mmCIF file of C-alpha atoms and ligand atoms in Angstrom:
data_model
loop_
_atom_site.group_PDB
_atom_site.id
_atom_site.type_symbol
_atom_site.label_atom_id
_atom_site.label_comp_id
_atom_site.label_asym_id
_atom_site.label_seq_id
_atom_site.Cartn_x
_atom_site.Cartn_y
_atom_site.Cartn_z
ATOM 1 C CA MET A 1 81.851 148.152 -70.373
ATOM 2 C CA SER A 2 84.065 146.827 -73.503
ATOM 3 C CA ALA A 3 83.907 148.689 -76.082
ATOM 4 C CA GLN A 4 81.626 145.380 -77.844
ATOM 5 C CA GLN A 5 79.697 145.940 -75.121
ATOM 6 C CA MET A 6 78.518 149.470 -75.480
ATOM 7 C CA LEU A 7 74.842 150.015 -77.108
ATOM 8 C CA LYS A 8 74.443 151.835 -80.243
ATOM 9 C CA VAL A 9 72.362 155.158 -79.841
ATOM 10 C CA PHE A 10 71.604 157.902 -82.074
ATOM 11 C CA VAL A 11 70.840 161.220 -80.932
ATOM 12 C CA THR A 12 68.837 163.129 -83.858
ATOM 13 C CA ARG A 13 69.615 166.725 -82.414
ATOM 14 C CA ARG A 14 71.931 169.112 -80.310
ATOM 15 C CA ILE A 15 69.780 168.256 -77.234
ATOM 16 C CA PRO A 16 70.512 170.023 -73.885
ATOM 17 C CA GLN A 17 74.143 169.158 -72.218
ATOM 18 C CA GLU A 18 72.037 167.962 -69.176
ATOM 19 C CA GLY A 19 70.552 164.889 -71.165
ATOM 20 C CA MET A 20 74.162 164.942 -72.744
ATOM 21 C CA LYS A 21 75.880 164.972 -69.575
ATOM 22 C CA ILE A 22 73.795 161.917 -68.221
ATOM 23 C CA LEU A 23 73.837 159.805 -71.535
ATOM 24 C CA GLN A 24 77.610 160.376 -71.586
ATOM 25 C CA LYS A 25 78.353 159.342 -67.978
ATOM 26 C CA ALA A 26 76.150 156.032 -67.786
ATOM 27 C CA GLY A 27 79.333 154.955 -69.878
ATOM 28 C CA MET A 28 77.122 152.199 -71.492
ATOM 29 C CA CYS A 29 75.768 154.219 -74.824
ATOM 30 C CA ASN A 30 78.251 154.349 -78.227
ATOM 31 C CA LEU A 31 76.588 157.411 -79.340
ATOM 32 C CA SER A 32 76.485 158.856 -81.903
ATOM 33 C CA VAL A 33 74.416 162.719 -82.234
ATOM 34 C CA TRP A 34 73.565 165.051 -85.218
ATOM 35 C CA ASP A 35 75.213 167.673 -83.634
ATOM 36 C CA SER A 36 73.232 170.625 -85.169
ATOM 37 C CA ASP A 37 70.850 172.553 -84.463
ATOM 38 C CA GLU A 38 69.002 171.814 -87.355
ATOM 39 C CA PRO A 39 66.635 168.526 -87.880
ATOM 40 C CA VAL A 40 68.479 165.460 -89.169
ATOM 41 C CA PRO A 41 68.332 164.815 -92.753
ATOM 42 C CA ARG A 42 65.991 162.166 -93.467
ATOM 43 C CA ALA A 43 68.804 160.005 -95.527
ATOM 44 C CA GLU A 44 71.228 160.986 -92.163
ATOM 45 C CA LEU A 45 68.418 159.498 -90.030
ATOM 46 C CA LEU A 46 68.091 156.410 -91.860
ATOM 47 C CA LYS A 47 71.963 155.503 -91.836
ATOM 48 C CA GLY A 48 72.660 156.672 -88.083
ATOM 49 C CA VAL A 49 69.721 154.386 -86.900
ATOM 50 C CA ALA A 50 71.215 151.019 -88.180
ATOM 51 C CA GLY A 51 71.988 148.660 -85.928
ATOM 52 C CA ALA A 52 71.221 151.144 -82.975
ATOM 53 C CA HIS A 53 69.977 149.623 -79.516
ATOM 54 C CA GLY A 54 67.939 152.941 -78.864
ATOM 55 C CA LEU A 55 67.245 155.673 -80.374
ATOM 56 C CA LEU A 56 66.530 160.076 -78.949
ATOM 57 C CA CYS A 57 64.334 161.612 -81.252
ATOM 58 C CA LEU A 58 61.996 164.956 -81.625
ATOM 59 C CA LEU A 59 58.794 165.619 -82.321
ATOM 60 C CA SER A 60 60.235 166.994 -85.760
ATOM 61 C CA ASP A 61 61.622 163.127 -86.541
ATOM 62 C CA LYS A 62 59.192 161.370 -88.432
ATOM 63 C CA ILE A 63 59.701 157.095 -87.034
ATOM 64 C CA ASP A 64 57.847 155.173 -89.676
ATOM 65 C CA VAL A 65 58.422 151.758 -90.554
ATOM 66 C CA GLU A 66 60.952 153.059 -92.777
ATOM 67 C CA VAL A 67 63.448 154.299 -89.660
ATOM 68 C CA LEU A 68 62.539 151.471 -87.773
ATOM 69 C CA ASP A 69 63.145 148.792 -90.407
ATOM 70 C CA ALA A 70 66.340 150.798 -90.905
ATOM 71 C CA ALA A 71 67.202 150.382 -87.090
ATOM 72 C CA GLY A 72 67.270 146.883 -87.323
ATOM 73 C CA PRO A 73 66.141 144.230 -84.352
ATOM 74 C CA ASN A 74 69.076 145.900 -82.084
ATOM 75 C CA LEU A 75 66.218 148.790 -81.870
ATOM 76 C CA LYS A 76 64.977 148.541 -77.538
ATOM 77 C CA VAL A 77 64.306 151.996 -77.047
ATOM 78 C CA ILE A 78 62.855 154.965 -78.411
ATOM 79 C CA SER A 79 62.863 157.755 -76.133
ATOM 80 C CA THR A 80 61.350 161.495 -77.396
ATOM 81 C CA LEU A 81 61.829 164.779 -76.133
ATOM 82 C CA SER A 82 58.717 165.496 -75.881
ATOM 83 C CA VAL A 83 55.206 164.841 -74.273
ATOM 84 C CA GLY A 84 53.593 164.689 -77.885
ATOM 85 C CA PHE A 85 54.680 160.771 -79.554
ATOM 86 C CA ASP A 86 52.076 162.062 -82.742
ATOM 87 C CA HIS A 87 54.998 161.353 -84.691
ATOM 88 C CA LEU A 88 55.688 158.278 -83.735
ATOM 89 C CA ALA A 89 54.162 154.666 -85.653
ATOM 90 C CA ILE A 90 53.053 153.759 -82.735
ATOM 91 C CA ASP A 91 50.902 150.659 -83.558
ATOM 92 C CA GLU A 92 54.291 149.767 -85.356
ATOM 93 C CA ILE A 93 56.609 150.621 -82.356
ATOM 94 C CA LYS A 94 54.771 148.582 -80.366
ATOM 95 C CA LYS A 95 53.888 145.115 -82.293
ATOM 96 C CA ARG A 96 57.747 145.206 -82.923
ATOM 97 C CA GLY A 97 57.984 145.223 -78.415
ATOM 98 C CA ILE A 98 60.067 149.032 -78.577
ATOM 99 C CA ARG A 99 59.427 150.850 -75.259
ATOM 100 C CA VAL A 100 58.954 154.118 -75.590
ATOM 101 C CA GLY A 101 59.784 157.386 -73.663
ATOM 102 C CA TYR A 102 58.525 160.610 -73.571
ATOM 103 C CA THR A 103 58.376 163.752 -71.805
ATOM 104 C CA PRO A 104 54.650 164.357 -69.918
ATOM 105 C CA ASP A 105 54.355 166.904 -66.939
ATOM 106 C CA VAL A 106 57.909 168.698 -66.569
ATOM 107 C CA LEU A 107 56.578 170.801 -69.368
ATOM 108 C CA THR A 108 52.967 171.419 -67.899
ATOM 109 C CA ASP A 109 53.790 174.707 -66.181
ATOM 110 C CA ALA A 110 55.975 176.389 -69.152
ATOM 111 C CA THR A 111 53.325 175.453 -72.022
ATOM 112 C CA ALA A 112 50.160 176.296 -70.033
ATOM 113 C CA GLU A 113 52.037 179.780 -69.093
ATOM 114 C CA LEU A 114 52.813 180.362 -73.574
ATOM 115 C CA THR A 115 49.304 179.575 -74.116
ATOM 116 C CA VAL A 116 48.083 182.715 -71.447
ATOM 117 C CA ALA A 117 50.084 184.773 -73.160
ATOM 118 C CA LEU A 118 49.293 183.830 -76.387
ATOM 119 C CA LEU A 119 45.761 184.201 -75.601
ATOM 120 C CA LEU A 120 46.336 187.595 -73.975
ATOM 121 C CA ALA A 121 48.524 188.791 -76.690
ATOM 122 C CA THR A 122 46.005 187.372 -79.234
ATOM 123 C CA ALA A 123 42.939 189.226 -77.653
ATOM 124 C CA ARG A 124 44.441 192.698 -77.008
ATOM 125 C CA ARG A 125 46.576 192.676 -79.994
ATOM 126 C CA LEU A 126 49.634 193.401 -78.550
ATOM 127 C CA PRO A 127 52.089 192.525 -81.466
ATOM 128 C CA GLU A 128 49.402 195.026 -83.863
ATOM 129 C CA GLY A 129 49.660 197.344 -80.804
ATOM 130 C CA VAL A 130 53.755 196.960 -81.055
ATOM 131 C CA GLU A 131 53.941 197.169 -84.688
ATOM 132 C CA GLU A 132 51.959 200.371 -84.314
ATOM 133 C CA VAL A 133 54.552 202.017 -81.961
ATOM 134 C CA LYS A 134 57.175 200.984 -84.219
ATOM 135 C CA ASN A 135 56.115 202.493 -87.641
ATOM 136 C CA GLY A 136 54.653 205.991 -86.222
ATOM 137 C CA GLY A 137 51.113 204.979 -86.312
ATOM 138 C CA TRP A 138 50.445 205.970 -82.647
ATOM 139 C CA SER A 139 49.112 209.349 -83.370
ATOM 140 C CA THR A 140 47.325 210.062 -80.118
ATOM 141 C CA TRP A 141 45.375 207.944 -77.875
ATOM 142 C CA LYS A 142 41.553 207.171 -79.667
ATOM 143 C CA PRO A 143 38.995 206.350 -78.008
ATOM 144 C CA LEU A 144 38.142 202.853 -80.375
ATOM 145 C CA TRP A 145 41.658 201.978 -81.309
ATOM 146 C CA LEU A 146 43.357 198.721 -81.338
ATOM 147 C CA CYS A 147 40.390 197.391 -78.707
ATOM 148 C CA GLY A 148 40.674 193.912 -78.082
ATOM 149 C CA TYR A 149 38.641 191.276 -76.220
ATOM 150 C CA GLY A 150 38.821 190.989 -72.179
ATOM 151 C CA LEU A 151 38.780 187.473 -70.211
ATOM 152 C CA SER A 152 36.823 189.362 -67.277
ATOM 153 C CA GLY A 153 32.895 187.885 -67.373
ATOM 154 C CA SER A 154 33.725 185.713 -70.392
ATOM 155 C CA THR A 155 33.240 182.035 -71.300
ATOM 156 C CA VAL A 156 36.252 179.604 -72.024
ATOM 157 C CA GLY A 157 36.194 176.592 -73.576
ATOM 158 C CA VAL A 158 39.348 174.522 -73.771
ATOM 159 C CA ILE A 159 39.240 171.035 -75.511
ATOM 160 C CA GLY A 160 41.321 168.793 -74.149
ATOM 161 C CA LEU A 161 41.395 168.911 -70.633
ATOM 162 C CA GLY A 162 44.164 166.445 -69.677
ATOM 163 C CA ARG A 163 47.768 168.131 -68.173
ATOM 164 C CA ILE A 164 48.403 170.926 -69.852
ATOM 165 C CA GLY A 165 44.552 172.092 -70.918
ATOM 166 C CA MET A 166 43.784 171.602 -66.662
ATOM 167 C CA ALA A 167 47.026 173.672 -66.318
ATOM 168 C CA ILE A 168 45.145 176.856 -68.328
ATOM 169 C CA ALA A 169 42.170 176.569 -66.732
ATOM 170 C CA ARG A 170 43.656 177.491 -63.592
ATOM 171 C CA ARG A 171 45.475 179.942 -65.112
ATOM 172 C CA LEU A 172 42.507 181.489 -66.899
ATOM 173 C CA LYS A 173 40.392 181.210 -63.950
ATOM 174 C CA PRO A 174 41.314 183.900 -61.788
ATOM 175 C CA PHE A 175 40.691 186.627 -64.488
ATOM 176 C CA GLY A 176 37.767 186.303 -64.033
ATOM 177 C CA VAL A 177 35.952 183.632 -66.145
ATOM 178 C CA LYS A 178 32.889 183.539 -65.632
ATOM 179 C CA ARG A 179 32.250 179.864 -67.398
ATOM 180 C CA LEU A 180 34.694 177.646 -68.270
ATOM 181 C CA LEU A 181 33.088 174.192 -70.514
ATOM 182 C CA TYR A 182 35.462 171.838 -71.502
ATOM 183 C CA THR A 183 35.298 168.800 -73.800
ATOM 184 C CA GLY A 184 36.714 165.434 -74.484
ATOM 185 C CA ARG A 185 36.576 161.547 -74.398
ATOM 186 C CA GLN A 186 34.876 161.477 -71.129
ATOM 187 C CA PRO A 187 34.397 163.891 -67.874
ATOM 188 C CA LYS A 188 37.374 165.275 -65.731
ATOM 189 C CA PRO A 189 36.862 164.811 -61.985
ATOM 190 C CA GLN A 190 39.580 166.873 -61.283
ATOM 191 C CA ALA A 191 37.251 169.589 -63.257
ATOM 192 C CA GLN A 192 35.765 170.166 -60.439
ATOM 193 C CA GLU A 193 38.588 172.175 -58.912
ATOM 194 C CA VAL A 194 37.829 174.944 -62.135
ATOM 195 C CA ASP A 195 34.590 174.768 -62.255
ATOM 196 C CA GLY A 196 34.653 172.887 -65.447
ATOM 197 C CA GLU A 197 31.593 171.886 -67.369
ATOM 198 C CA TYR A 198 31.678 169.276 -69.466
ATOM 199 C CA VAL A 199 29.957 169.814 -72.830
ATOM 200 C CA PRO A 200 29.380 168.602 -76.581
ATOM 201 C CA LEU A 201 32.295 170.181 -79.014
ATOM 202 C CA ASP A 202 29.035 172.370 -80.528
ATOM 203 C CA THR A 203 28.026 173.558 -77.142
ATOM 204 C CA LEU A 204 31.550 174.617 -76.654
ATOM 205 C CA VAL A 205 32.122 176.164 -79.690
ATOM 206 C CA SER A 206 29.569 178.991 -80.024
ATOM 207 C CA GLU A 207 29.214 179.656 -76.399
ATOM 208 C CA SER A 208 33.001 180.140 -75.669
ATOM 209 C CA ASP A 209 34.316 183.807 -75.889
ATOM 210 C CA PHE A 210 38.042 181.857 -76.104
ATOM 211 C CA VAL A 211 38.203 178.546 -77.553
ATOM 212 C CA VAL A 212 41.770 176.804 -76.756
ATOM 213 C CA VAL A 213 42.905 173.953 -78.144
ATOM 214 C CA SER A 214 45.336 171.528 -76.109
ATOM 215 C CA CYS A 215 43.925 168.109 -76.706
ATOM 216 C CA SER A 216 47.122 165.508 -78.386
ATOM 217 C CA LEU A 217 47.150 165.401 -82.532
ATOM 218 C CA THR A 218 45.322 161.628 -82.908
ATOM 219 C CA PRO A 219 42.471 160.314 -85.932
ATOM 220 C CA ASP A 220 39.592 161.745 -84.002
ATOM 221 C CA THR A 221 41.532 165.638 -83.724
ATOM 222 C CA GLN A 222 42.853 165.737 -87.139
ATOM 223 C CA GLY A 223 41.281 168.289 -88.874
ATOM 224 C CA LEU A 224 38.817 169.034 -86.168
ATOM 225 C CA CYS A 225 39.186 172.835 -86.263
ATOM 226 C CA ASP A 226 37.674 173.005 -90.139
ATOM 227 C CA LYS A 227 34.672 174.993 -91.374
ATOM 228 C CA THR A 228 32.326 173.849 -90.102
ATOM 229 C CA PHE A 229 33.886 173.959 -86.435
ATOM 230 C CA PHE A 230 34.243 177.990 -87.323
ATOM 231 C CA SER A 231 31.170 178.719 -88.390
ATOM 232 C CA LYS A 232 29.377 177.576 -85.259
ATOM 233 C CA MET A 233 31.726 180.487 -83.411
ATOM 234 C CA LYS A 234 30.724 183.586 -81.989
ATOM 235 C CA LYS A 235 31.825 186.694 -84.436
ATOM 236 C CA THR A 236 33.801 187.542 -81.097
ATOM 237 C CA SER A 237 35.581 184.556 -80.356
ATOM 238 C CA VAL A 238 39.141 184.309 -80.152
ATOM 239 C CA PHE A 239 40.360 180.843 -81.271
ATOM 240 C CA ILE A 240 43.960 179.616 -79.278
ATOM 241 C CA ASN A 241 46.050 176.132 -80.520
ATOM 242 C CA THR A 242 49.140 175.469 -78.399
ATOM 243 C CA SER A 243 48.270 171.621 -79.600
ATOM 244 C CA ARG A 244 49.301 170.600 -82.947
ATOM 245 C CA GLY A 245 49.432 172.293 -86.081
ATOM 246 C CA ALA A 246 47.515 169.295 -87.881
ATOM 247 C CA VAL A 247 44.172 169.565 -85.638
ATOM 248 C CA VAL A 248 43.614 172.723 -87.684
ATOM 249 C CA ASN A 249 42.320 173.174 -91.327
ATOM 250 C CA GLN A 250 44.415 176.310 -91.921
ATOM 251 C CA GLU A 251 42.628 177.343 -95.176
ATOM 252 C CA ASP A 252 39.545 177.177 -93.280
ATOM 253 C CA LEU A 253 40.898 179.345 -90.135
ATOM 254 C CA PHE A 254 42.094 182.033 -92.953
ATOM 255 C CA GLU A 255 38.983 181.981 -94.806
ATOM 256 C CA ALA A 256 37.056 182.711 -90.744
ATOM 257 C CA LEU A 257 39.827 184.901 -89.876
ATOM 258 C CA SER A 258 39.729 187.197 -93.271
ATOM 259 C CA SER A 259 36.178 187.111 -93.326
ATOM 260 C CA GLY A 260 35.071 188.361 -89.474
ATOM 261 C CA GLN A 261 33.533 184.476 -89.041
ATOM 262 C CA ILE A 262 36.121 185.198 -86.026
ATOM 263 C CA ALA A 263 37.596 187.470 -84.161
ATOM 264 C CA ALA A 264 41.427 186.541 -83.499
ATOM 265 C CA ALA A 265 43.440 183.416 -83.339
ATOM 266 C CA GLY A 266 46.859 183.002 -81.839
ATOM 267 C CA LEU A 267 48.778 179.911 -83.133
ATOM 268 C CA ASP A 268 51.812 178.070 -81.425
ATOM 269 C CA VAL A 269 51.799 175.268 -83.856
ATOM 270 C CA THR A 270 50.964 174.882 -87.710
ATOM 271 C CA THR A 271 51.159 172.971 -90.474
ATOM 272 C CA PRO A 272 54.161 173.204 -91.862
ATOM 273 C CA GLU A 273 56.461 173.861 -89.199
ATOM 274 C CA PRO A 274 58.186 176.686 -89.953
ATOM 275 C CA LEU A 275 54.909 178.199 -91.818
ATOM 276 C CA PRO A 276 56.969 179.391 -94.915
ATOM 277 C CA THR A 277 56.766 182.990 -94.334
ATOM 278 C CA ASN A 278 54.588 183.576 -97.668
ATOM 279 C CA HIS A 279 51.734 181.550 -95.799
ATOM 280 C CA PRO A 280 48.633 183.452 -95.856
ATOM 281 C CA LEU A 281 48.091 183.644 -92.402
ATOM 282 C CA LEU A 282 50.740 185.762 -91.241
ATOM 283 C CA THR A 283 49.560 188.382 -93.900
ATOM 284 C CA LEU A 284 46.664 188.868 -91.566
ATOM 285 C CA LYS A 285 46.944 191.511 -88.529
ATOM 286 C CA ASN A 286 44.160 190.060 -86.461
ATOM 287 C CA CYS A 287 46.365 186.707 -86.648
ATOM 288 C CA VAL A 288 49.807 185.520 -83.694
ATOM 289 C CA VAL A 289 51.639 183.160 -85.281
ATOM 290 C CA LEU A 290 54.513 181.982 -82.713
ATOM 291 C CA PRO A 291 57.305 179.000 -83.826
ATOM 292 C CA HIS A 292 56.312 176.026 -81.363
ATOM 293 C CA ILE A 293 57.765 177.765 -78.444
ATOM 294 C CA GLY A 294 55.485 176.644 -75.792
ATOM 295 C CA SER A 295 58.131 174.183 -73.740
ATOM 296 C CA ALA A 296 60.790 176.794 -74.271
ATOM 297 C CA THR A 297 62.225 178.095 -70.948
ATOM 298 C CA TYR A 298 65.477 177.348 -69.968
ATOM 299 C CA SER A 299 64.878 175.160 -67.211
ATOM 300 C CA THR A 300 61.987 173.062 -69.297
ATOM 301 C CA ARG A 301 63.897 172.187 -71.624
ATOM 302 C CA GLY A 302 66.895 171.150 -69.388
ATOM 303 C CA ILE A 303 64.652 168.876 -67.055
ATOM 304 C CA MET A 304 63.108 167.890 -70.741
ATOM 305 C CA SER A 305 66.743 166.992 -71.642
ATOM 306 C CA GLU A 306 67.569 164.794 -68.471
ATOM 307 C CA LEU A 307 64.191 163.128 -68.577
ATOM 308 C CA THR A 308 64.928 161.779 -71.931
ATOM 309 C CA ALA A 309 68.167 161.239 -71.280
ATOM 310 C CA ASN A 310 67.064 158.723 -68.382
ATOM 311 C CA ASN A 311 64.288 157.298 -69.947
ATOM 312 C CA LEU A 312 66.260 155.521 -72.465
ATOM 313 C CA LEU A 313 68.892 154.709 -70.156
ATOM 314 C CA ALA A 314 66.233 152.951 -68.460
ATOM 315 C CA GLY A 315 64.775 151.555 -71.178
ATOM 316 C CA LEU A 316 68.460 149.974 -72.715
ATOM 317 C CA THR A 317 68.924 148.577 -69.765
ATOM 318 C CA GLY A 318 65.248 147.039 -69.822
ATOM 319 C CA SER A 319 64.517 148.880 -66.061
ATOM 320 C CA LYS A 320 61.431 150.995 -64.939
ATOM 321 C CA MET A 321 61.405 154.327 -67.005
ATOM 322 C CA PRO A 322 60.886 157.334 -65.516
ATOM 323 C CA SER A 323 58.204 158.522 -67.900
ATOM 324 C CA GLU A 324 57.148 155.620 -69.753
ATOM 325 C CA LEU A 325 54.327 155.663 -72.422
ATOM 326 C CA LYS A 326 52.001 153.022 -72.267
ATOM 327 C CA LEU A 327 51.668 151.367 -75.407
HETATM 328 P P1 LIG B 1 47.363 164.651 -71.606
HETATM 329 O O1 LIG B 1 47.463 163.249 -72.430
HETATM 330 O O2 LIG B 1 47.703 165.016 -70.790
HETATM 331 O O3 LIG B 1 45.724 165.489 -72.450
HETATM 332 C C1 LIG B 1 45.729 165.732 -74.052
HETATM 333 C C2 LIG B 1 44.012 165.585 -74.089
HETATM 334 O O4 LIG B 1 43.507 165.878 -75.411
HETATM 335 C C3 LIG B 1 43.335 164.596 -72.931
HETATM 336 O O5 LIG B 1 42.728 165.125 -72.735
HETATM 337 C C4 LIG B 1 42.334 164.365 -73.770
HETATM 338 O O6 LIG B 1 41.572 163.932 -73.854
HETATM 339 C C5 LIG B 1 42.455 164.983 -74.612
HETATM 340 N N1 LIG B 1 41.631 164.501 -76.256
HETATM 341 C C6 LIG B 1 41.868 163.347 -76.801
HETATM 342 N N2 LIG B 1 41.348 163.296 -77.880
HETATM 343 C C7 LIG B 1 40.316 164.334 -77.744
HETATM 344 C C8 LIG B 1 39.228 164.365 -78.539
HETATM 345 N N3 LIG B 1 39.226 163.856 -79.485
HETATM 346 N N4 LIG B 1 38.448 165.363 -78.556
HETATM 347 C C9 LIG B 1 38.864 166.443 -77.374
HETATM 348 N N5 LIG B 1 39.742 166.054 -76.570
HETATM 349 C C10 LIG B 1 40.537 165.361 -76.713
HETATM 350 O O7 LIG B 1 48.174 165.833 -72.720
HETATM 351 P P2 LIG B 1 49.377 167.024 -72.045
HETATM 352 O O8 LIG B 1 48.168 167.749 -72.265
HETATM 353 O O9 LIG B 1 50.267 166.519 -71.849
HETATM 354 O O10 LIG B 1 49.330 167.199 -73.626
HETATM 355 C C11 LIG B 1 48.321 167.866 -74.513
HETATM 356 C C12 LIG B 1 49.242 168.091 -76.325
HETATM 357 O O11 LIG B 1 49.810 169.159 -75.893
HETATM 358 C C13 LIG B 1 50.513 166.718 -76.410
HETATM 359 O O12 LIG B 1 49.596 165.967 -76.946
HETATM 360 C C14 LIG B 1 51.194 168.131 -77.209
HETATM 361 O O13 LIG B 1 50.234 167.965 -78.997
HETATM 362 C C15 LIG B 1 50.852 169.399 -77.238
HETATM 363 N N6 LIG B 1 52.051 169.720 -76.476
HETATM 364 C C16 LIG B 1 52.341 171.228 -76.868
HETATM 365 C C17 LIG B 1 52.893 172.078 -77.159
HETATM 366 C C18 LIG B 1 53.380 173.377 -77.434
HETATM 367 O O14 LIG B 1 55.443 173.845 -77.447
HETATM 368 N N7 LIG B 1 52.926 173.648 -78.005
HETATM 369 C C19 LIG B 1 54.244 172.063 -75.602
HETATM 370 C C20 LIG B 1 53.580 170.708 -75.210
HETATM 371 C C21 LIG B 1 52.628 169.835 -75.472
HETATM 372 P P3 LIG B 1 40.962 162.465 -72.778
HETATM 373 O O15 LIG B 1 41.793 162.575 -71.029
HETATM 374 O O16 LIG B 1 38.990 162.196 -72.483
HETATM 375 O O17 LIG B 1 40.767 161.863 -73.688
HETATM 376 C C1 LIG B 2 55.720 168.612 -76.732
HETATM 377 O O1 LIG B 2 56.969 168.069 -75.870
HETATM 378 O O2 LIG B 2 55.198 167.894 -77.327
HETATM 379 C C2 LIG B 2 56.358 170.309 -77.478
HETATM 380 O O3 LIG B 2 55.411 169.962 -79.107
HETATM 381 C C3 LIG B 2 56.976 170.571 -77.318
HETATM 382 O O4 LIG B 2 57.596 170.602 -75.622
#
């Protein structure tokens, strides 16, 4: 391809080299990269995307009308290094005939594993225990010290039994979970595999010992876990969220945790991200907060990077994408 025919691609962050190599080898992209581990400042994003044919972005980049306008009519494809796409103005993107690539499936196992780890760490109070060992709080073996909640014989409720929700359910069942409840927009035939019972949200919330949120963030799920939601949970229940922070009203969660309305919460996602270090949730011993690391295994991030690059190239050439979001 001659220099003039090269297609302009803006990459909003340093990404795993697997994807960069694919883009470089393709020999059709004039690559411009925000070469940093930190998010691209908005002004740089608006500048970088101008005239681009392709945009490779992350979940922390808000791709709205302003960005699409700044890109202009060349933009053919947006490829995001994530399965979640709540950061993209989908209606506007669709209207402009831009294709979208994303990364479903390849991160399902890593995210489900992390969710189980977070659930166990929260329910069995692992961060508190580690802290007590370090600060000298471990005086002797005490019958009632650092007791938590176990999965054996429990009821688990999964909100959003999609790819990740199902992978979480598959992993939790062998711990001896007695009932697996789930809710969503419609019953899922695959739920049979985990003896999943499709129930209304209220039933799930009031009967579960563990409530696990793994739905996508949509206008319907935004703020779903609020005061009313937490007031229906058992006082002994543990709440886990690995979907998106905005599904939860964090002020209501703080109130539920600090008043003893619920036992504990484990969050991999928050609003905002990062959560400010002086945030009230971080003062609570019964709240475990992780920095959005659901898909963070070396191999998963490498594969996500490859898939994101291949989606982008397919969008540029007008061919079939390995993972195209149906708009
Ligand atoms: P899927 O699309 O397979 O699953 C999403 C699920 O959300 C579907 O089962 C859907 O149900 C459900 N859902 C949608 N609306 C509602 C609603 N109103 N009430 C209840 N459930 C609802 O996506 P994935 O499983 O691949 O990913 C899910 C989400 O996990 C992503 O969107 C992302 O936000 C988050 N994620 C977080 C990661 C992390 O690092 N913490 C890593 C990867 C993903 P239905 O099918 O009935 O519509
Ligand atoms: C996603 O892909 O949506 C996650 O939040 C990060 O992997």
